Short mmCIF file of N, CA, C and O in Angstrom, two decimals:
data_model
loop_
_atom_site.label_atom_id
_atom_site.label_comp_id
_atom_site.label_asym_id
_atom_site.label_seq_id
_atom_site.Cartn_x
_atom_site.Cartn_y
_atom_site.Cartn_z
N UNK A 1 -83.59 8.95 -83.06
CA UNK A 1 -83.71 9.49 -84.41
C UNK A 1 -84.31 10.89 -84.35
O UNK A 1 -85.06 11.28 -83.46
N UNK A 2 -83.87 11.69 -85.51
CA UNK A 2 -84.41 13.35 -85.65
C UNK A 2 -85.45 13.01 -86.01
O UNK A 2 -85.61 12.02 -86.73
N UNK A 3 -86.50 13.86 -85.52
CA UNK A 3 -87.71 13.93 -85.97
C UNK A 3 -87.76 14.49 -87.40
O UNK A 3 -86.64 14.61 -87.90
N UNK A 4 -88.74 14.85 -88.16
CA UNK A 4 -88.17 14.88 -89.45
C UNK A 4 -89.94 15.72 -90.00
O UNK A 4 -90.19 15.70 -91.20
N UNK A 5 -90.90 16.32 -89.12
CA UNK A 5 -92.19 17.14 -89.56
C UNK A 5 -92.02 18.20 -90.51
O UNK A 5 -92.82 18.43 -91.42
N UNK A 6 -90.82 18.95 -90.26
CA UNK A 6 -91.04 20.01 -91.07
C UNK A 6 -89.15 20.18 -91.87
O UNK A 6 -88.15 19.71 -91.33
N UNK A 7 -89.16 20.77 -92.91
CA UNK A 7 -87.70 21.24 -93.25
C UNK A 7 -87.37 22.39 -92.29
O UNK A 7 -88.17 23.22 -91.84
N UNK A 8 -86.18 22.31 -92.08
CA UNK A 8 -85.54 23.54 -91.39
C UNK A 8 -86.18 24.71 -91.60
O UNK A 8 -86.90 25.33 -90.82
N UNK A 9 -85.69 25.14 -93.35
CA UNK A 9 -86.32 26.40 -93.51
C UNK A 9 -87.84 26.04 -93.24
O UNK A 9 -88.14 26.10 -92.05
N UNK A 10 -88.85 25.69 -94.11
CA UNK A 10 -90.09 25.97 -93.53
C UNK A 10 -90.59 26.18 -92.27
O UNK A 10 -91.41 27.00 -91.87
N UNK A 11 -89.74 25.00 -91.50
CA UNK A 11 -90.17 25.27 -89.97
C UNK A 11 -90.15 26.40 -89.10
O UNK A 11 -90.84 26.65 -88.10
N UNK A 12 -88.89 27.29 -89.88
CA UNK A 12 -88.54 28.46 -89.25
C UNK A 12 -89.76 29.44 -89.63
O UNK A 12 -90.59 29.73 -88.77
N UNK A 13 -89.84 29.94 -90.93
CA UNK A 13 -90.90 29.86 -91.06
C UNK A 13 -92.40 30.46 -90.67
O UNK A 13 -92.89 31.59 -90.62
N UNK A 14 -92.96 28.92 -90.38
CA UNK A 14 -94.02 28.59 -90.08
C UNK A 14 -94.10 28.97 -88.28
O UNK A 14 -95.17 29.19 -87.70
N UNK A 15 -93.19 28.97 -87.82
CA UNK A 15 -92.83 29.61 -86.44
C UNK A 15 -93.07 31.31 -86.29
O UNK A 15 -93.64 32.06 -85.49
N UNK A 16 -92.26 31.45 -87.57
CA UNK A 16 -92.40 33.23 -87.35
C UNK A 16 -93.78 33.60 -87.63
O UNK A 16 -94.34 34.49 -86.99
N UNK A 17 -94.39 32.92 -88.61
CA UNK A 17 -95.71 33.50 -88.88
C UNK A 17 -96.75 33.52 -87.50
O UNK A 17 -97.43 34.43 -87.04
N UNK A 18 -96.55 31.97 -87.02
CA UNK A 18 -97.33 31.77 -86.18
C UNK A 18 -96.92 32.64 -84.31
O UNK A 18 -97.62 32.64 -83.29
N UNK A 19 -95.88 33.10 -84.51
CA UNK A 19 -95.32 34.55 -83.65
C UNK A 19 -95.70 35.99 -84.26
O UNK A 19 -95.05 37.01 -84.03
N UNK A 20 -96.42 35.95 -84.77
CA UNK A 20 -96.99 37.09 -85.68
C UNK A 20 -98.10 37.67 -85.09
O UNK A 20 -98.52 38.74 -84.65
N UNK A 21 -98.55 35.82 -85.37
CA UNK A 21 -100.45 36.16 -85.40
C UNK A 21 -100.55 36.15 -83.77
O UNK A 21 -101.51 36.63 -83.18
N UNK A 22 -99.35 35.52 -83.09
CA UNK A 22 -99.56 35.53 -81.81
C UNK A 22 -99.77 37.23 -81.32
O UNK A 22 -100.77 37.73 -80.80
N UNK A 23 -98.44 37.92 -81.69
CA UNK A 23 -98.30 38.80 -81.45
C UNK A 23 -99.60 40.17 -81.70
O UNK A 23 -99.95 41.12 -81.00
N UNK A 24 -99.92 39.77 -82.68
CA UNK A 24 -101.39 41.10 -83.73
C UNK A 24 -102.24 40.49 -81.96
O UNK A 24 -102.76 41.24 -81.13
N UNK A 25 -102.14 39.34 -81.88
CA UNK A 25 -103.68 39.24 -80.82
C UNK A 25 -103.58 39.40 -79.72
O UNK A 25 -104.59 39.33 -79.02
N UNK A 26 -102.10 39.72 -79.03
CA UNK A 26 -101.65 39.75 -77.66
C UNK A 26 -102.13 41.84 -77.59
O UNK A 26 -102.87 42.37 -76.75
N UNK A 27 -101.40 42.54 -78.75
CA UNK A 27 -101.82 43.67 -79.11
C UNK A 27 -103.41 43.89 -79.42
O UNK A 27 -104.00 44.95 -79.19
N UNK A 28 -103.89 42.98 -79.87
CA UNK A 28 -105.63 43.25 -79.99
C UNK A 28 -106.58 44.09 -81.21
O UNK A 28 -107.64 44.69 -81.37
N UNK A 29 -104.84 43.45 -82.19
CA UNK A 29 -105.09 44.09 -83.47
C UNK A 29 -106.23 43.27 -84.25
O UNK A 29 -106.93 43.75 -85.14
N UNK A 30 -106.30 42.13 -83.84
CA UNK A 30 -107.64 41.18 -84.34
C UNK A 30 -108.30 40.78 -83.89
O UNK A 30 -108.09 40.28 -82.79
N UNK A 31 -109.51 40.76 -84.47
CA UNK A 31 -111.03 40.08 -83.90
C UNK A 31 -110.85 38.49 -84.14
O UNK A 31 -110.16 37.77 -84.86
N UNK A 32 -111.96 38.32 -83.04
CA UNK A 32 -111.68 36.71 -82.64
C UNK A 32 -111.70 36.14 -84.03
O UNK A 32 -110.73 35.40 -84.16
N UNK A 33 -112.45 36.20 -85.15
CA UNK A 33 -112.69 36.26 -86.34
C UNK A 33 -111.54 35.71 -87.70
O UNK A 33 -111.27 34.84 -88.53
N UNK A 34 -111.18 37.03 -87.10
CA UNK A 34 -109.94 37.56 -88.43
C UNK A 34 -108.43 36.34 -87.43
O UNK A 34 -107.43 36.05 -88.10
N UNK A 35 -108.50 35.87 -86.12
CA UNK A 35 -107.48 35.46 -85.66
C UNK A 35 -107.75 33.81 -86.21
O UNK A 35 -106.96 33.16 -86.90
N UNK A 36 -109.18 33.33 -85.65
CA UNK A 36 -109.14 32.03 -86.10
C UNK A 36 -109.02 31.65 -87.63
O UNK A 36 -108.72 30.53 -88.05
N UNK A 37 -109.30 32.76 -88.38
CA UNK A 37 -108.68 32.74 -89.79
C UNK A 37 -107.35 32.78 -90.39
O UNK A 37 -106.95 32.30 -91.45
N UNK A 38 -106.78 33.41 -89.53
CA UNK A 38 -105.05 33.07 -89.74
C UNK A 38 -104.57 31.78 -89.46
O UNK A 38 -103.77 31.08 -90.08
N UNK A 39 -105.35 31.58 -88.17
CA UNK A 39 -104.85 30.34 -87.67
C UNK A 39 -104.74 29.30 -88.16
O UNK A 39 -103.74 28.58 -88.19
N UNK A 40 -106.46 28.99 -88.86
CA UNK A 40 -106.20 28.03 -89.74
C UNK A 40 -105.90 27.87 -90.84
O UNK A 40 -105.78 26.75 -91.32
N UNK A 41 -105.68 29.18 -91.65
CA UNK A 41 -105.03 29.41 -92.70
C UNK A 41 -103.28 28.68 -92.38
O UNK A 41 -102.74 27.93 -93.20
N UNK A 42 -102.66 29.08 -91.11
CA UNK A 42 -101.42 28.73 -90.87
C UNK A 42 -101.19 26.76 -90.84
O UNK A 42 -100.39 25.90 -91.21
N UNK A 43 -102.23 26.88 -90.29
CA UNK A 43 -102.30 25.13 -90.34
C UNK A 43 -102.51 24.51 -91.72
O UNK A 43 -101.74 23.67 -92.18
N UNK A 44 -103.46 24.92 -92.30
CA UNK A 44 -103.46 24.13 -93.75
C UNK A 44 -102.27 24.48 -94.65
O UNK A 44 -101.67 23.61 -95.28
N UNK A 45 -101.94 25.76 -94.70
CA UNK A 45 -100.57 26.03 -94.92
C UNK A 45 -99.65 24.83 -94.76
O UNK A 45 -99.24 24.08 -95.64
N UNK A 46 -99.43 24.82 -93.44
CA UNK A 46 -97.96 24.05 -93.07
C UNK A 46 -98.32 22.57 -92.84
O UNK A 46 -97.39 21.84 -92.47
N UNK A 47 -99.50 22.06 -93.01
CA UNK A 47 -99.97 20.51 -93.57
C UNK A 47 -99.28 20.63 -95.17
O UNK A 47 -98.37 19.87 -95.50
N UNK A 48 -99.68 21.39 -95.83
CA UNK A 48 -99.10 21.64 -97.63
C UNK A 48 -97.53 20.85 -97.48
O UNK A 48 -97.34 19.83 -98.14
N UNK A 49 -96.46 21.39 -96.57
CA UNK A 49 -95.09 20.79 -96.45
C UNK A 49 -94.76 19.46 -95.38
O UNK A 49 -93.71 18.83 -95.41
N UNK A 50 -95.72 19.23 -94.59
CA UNK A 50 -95.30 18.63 -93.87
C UNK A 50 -94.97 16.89 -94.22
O UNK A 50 -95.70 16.20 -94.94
N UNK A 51 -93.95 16.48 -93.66
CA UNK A 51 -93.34 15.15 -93.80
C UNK A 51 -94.18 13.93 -92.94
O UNK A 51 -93.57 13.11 -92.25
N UNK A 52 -95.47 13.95 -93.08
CA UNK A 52 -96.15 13.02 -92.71
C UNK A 52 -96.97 12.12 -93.87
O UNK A 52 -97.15 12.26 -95.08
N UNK A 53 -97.32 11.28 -93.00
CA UNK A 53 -98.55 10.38 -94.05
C UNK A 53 -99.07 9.70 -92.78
O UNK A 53 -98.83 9.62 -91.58
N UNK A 54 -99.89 9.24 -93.73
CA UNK A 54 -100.77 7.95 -92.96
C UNK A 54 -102.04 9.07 -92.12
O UNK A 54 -102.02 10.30 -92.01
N UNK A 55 -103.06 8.06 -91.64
CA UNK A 55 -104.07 8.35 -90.99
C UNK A 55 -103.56 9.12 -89.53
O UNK A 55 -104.07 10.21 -89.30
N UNK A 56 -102.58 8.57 -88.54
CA UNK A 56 -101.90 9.35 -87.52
C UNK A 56 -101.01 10.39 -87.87
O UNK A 56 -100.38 10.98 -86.99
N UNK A 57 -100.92 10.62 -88.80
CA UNK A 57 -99.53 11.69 -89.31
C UNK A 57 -98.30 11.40 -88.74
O UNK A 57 -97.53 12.24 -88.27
N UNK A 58 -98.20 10.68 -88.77
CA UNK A 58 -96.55 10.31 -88.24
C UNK A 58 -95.35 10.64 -89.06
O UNK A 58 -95.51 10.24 -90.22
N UNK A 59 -94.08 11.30 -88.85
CA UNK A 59 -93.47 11.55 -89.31
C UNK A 59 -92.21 10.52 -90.33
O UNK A 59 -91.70 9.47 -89.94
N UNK A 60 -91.95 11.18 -91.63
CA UNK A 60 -91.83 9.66 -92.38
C UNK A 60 -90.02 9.96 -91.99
O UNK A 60 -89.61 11.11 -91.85
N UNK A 61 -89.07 8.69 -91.86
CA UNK A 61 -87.81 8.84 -91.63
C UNK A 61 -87.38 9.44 -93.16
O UNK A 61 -86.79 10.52 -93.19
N UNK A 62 -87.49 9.17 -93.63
CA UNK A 62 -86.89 10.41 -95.17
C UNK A 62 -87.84 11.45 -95.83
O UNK A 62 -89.06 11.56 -95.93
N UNK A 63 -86.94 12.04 -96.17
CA UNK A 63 -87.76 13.66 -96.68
C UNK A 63 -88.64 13.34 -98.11
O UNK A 63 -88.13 12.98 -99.17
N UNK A 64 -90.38 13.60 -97.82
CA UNK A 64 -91.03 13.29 -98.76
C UNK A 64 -90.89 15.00 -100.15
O UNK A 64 -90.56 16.19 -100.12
N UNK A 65 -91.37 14.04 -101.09
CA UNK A 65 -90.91 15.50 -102.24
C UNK A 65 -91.82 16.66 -101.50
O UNK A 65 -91.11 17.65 -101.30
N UNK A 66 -93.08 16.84 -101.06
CA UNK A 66 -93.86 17.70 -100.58
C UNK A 66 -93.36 18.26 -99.32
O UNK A 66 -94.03 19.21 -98.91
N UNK A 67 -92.22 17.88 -98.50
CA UNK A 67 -91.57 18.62 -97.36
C UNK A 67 -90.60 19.07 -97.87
O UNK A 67 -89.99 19.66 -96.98
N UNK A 68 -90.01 19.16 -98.96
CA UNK A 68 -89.20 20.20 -99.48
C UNK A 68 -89.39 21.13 -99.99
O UNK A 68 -88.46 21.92 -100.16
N UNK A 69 -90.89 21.46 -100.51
CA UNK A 69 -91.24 22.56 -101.17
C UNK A 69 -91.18 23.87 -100.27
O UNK A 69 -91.23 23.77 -99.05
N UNK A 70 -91.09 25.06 -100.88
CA UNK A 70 -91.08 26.02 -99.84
C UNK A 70 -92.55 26.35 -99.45
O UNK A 70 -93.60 26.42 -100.09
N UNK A 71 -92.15 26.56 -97.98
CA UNK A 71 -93.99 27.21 -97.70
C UNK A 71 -93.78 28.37 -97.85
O UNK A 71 -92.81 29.12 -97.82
N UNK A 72 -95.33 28.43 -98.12
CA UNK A 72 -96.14 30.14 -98.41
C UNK A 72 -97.52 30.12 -97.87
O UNK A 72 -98.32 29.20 -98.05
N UNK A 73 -97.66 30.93 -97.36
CA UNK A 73 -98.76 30.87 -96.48
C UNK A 73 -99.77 31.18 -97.07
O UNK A 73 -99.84 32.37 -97.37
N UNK A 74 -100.83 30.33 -97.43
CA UNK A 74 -102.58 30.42 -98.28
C UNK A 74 -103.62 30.49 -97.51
O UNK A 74 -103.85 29.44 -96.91
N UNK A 75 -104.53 31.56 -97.26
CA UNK A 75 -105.44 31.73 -97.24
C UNK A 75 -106.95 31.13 -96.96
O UNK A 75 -107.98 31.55 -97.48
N UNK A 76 -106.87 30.25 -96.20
CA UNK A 76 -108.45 29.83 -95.67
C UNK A 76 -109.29 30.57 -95.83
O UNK A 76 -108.90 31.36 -94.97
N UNK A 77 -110.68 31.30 -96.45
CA UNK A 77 -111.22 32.25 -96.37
C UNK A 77 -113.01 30.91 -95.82
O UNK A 77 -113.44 29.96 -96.47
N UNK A 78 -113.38 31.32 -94.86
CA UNK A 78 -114.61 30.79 -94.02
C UNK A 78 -116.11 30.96 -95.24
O UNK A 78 -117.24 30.63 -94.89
#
């Protein structure tokens, strides 16, 4: 069976962003700071769409209404 965590589009996505932030820190455009703030900004983000439940997050075999929404990436501020 397809795994089923993220929608196509979001997943794509949530990939590029997270090739982003890779990228700003490989360049050394961010402080350790400002990186773990994206980071987990990117994670709570893409928990917002993801097709899990339960206490393990396991992925559900049909698309829940909240994995169809489009992601947008929000802001963790520490």
């Amino acid at each position: 069976m397809k795994r089923r965590f993220f929608a196509a589009a979001n997943a794509g996505k949530i990939e590029a962003a997270r090739q982003r932030i890779i990228g700003w820190r490989r360049e050394r455009l961010l402080t350790a700071r400002e990186h773990a703030v994206l980071l987990a900004s990117l994670i709570n983000s893409a928990d917002r769409v993801a097709n899990t439940a339960g206490t393990y997050y396991s992925h559900l075999k049909h698309w829940d209404r909240k994995a169809l929404l489009p992601w947008r990436f929000d802001w963790v501020f520490p």
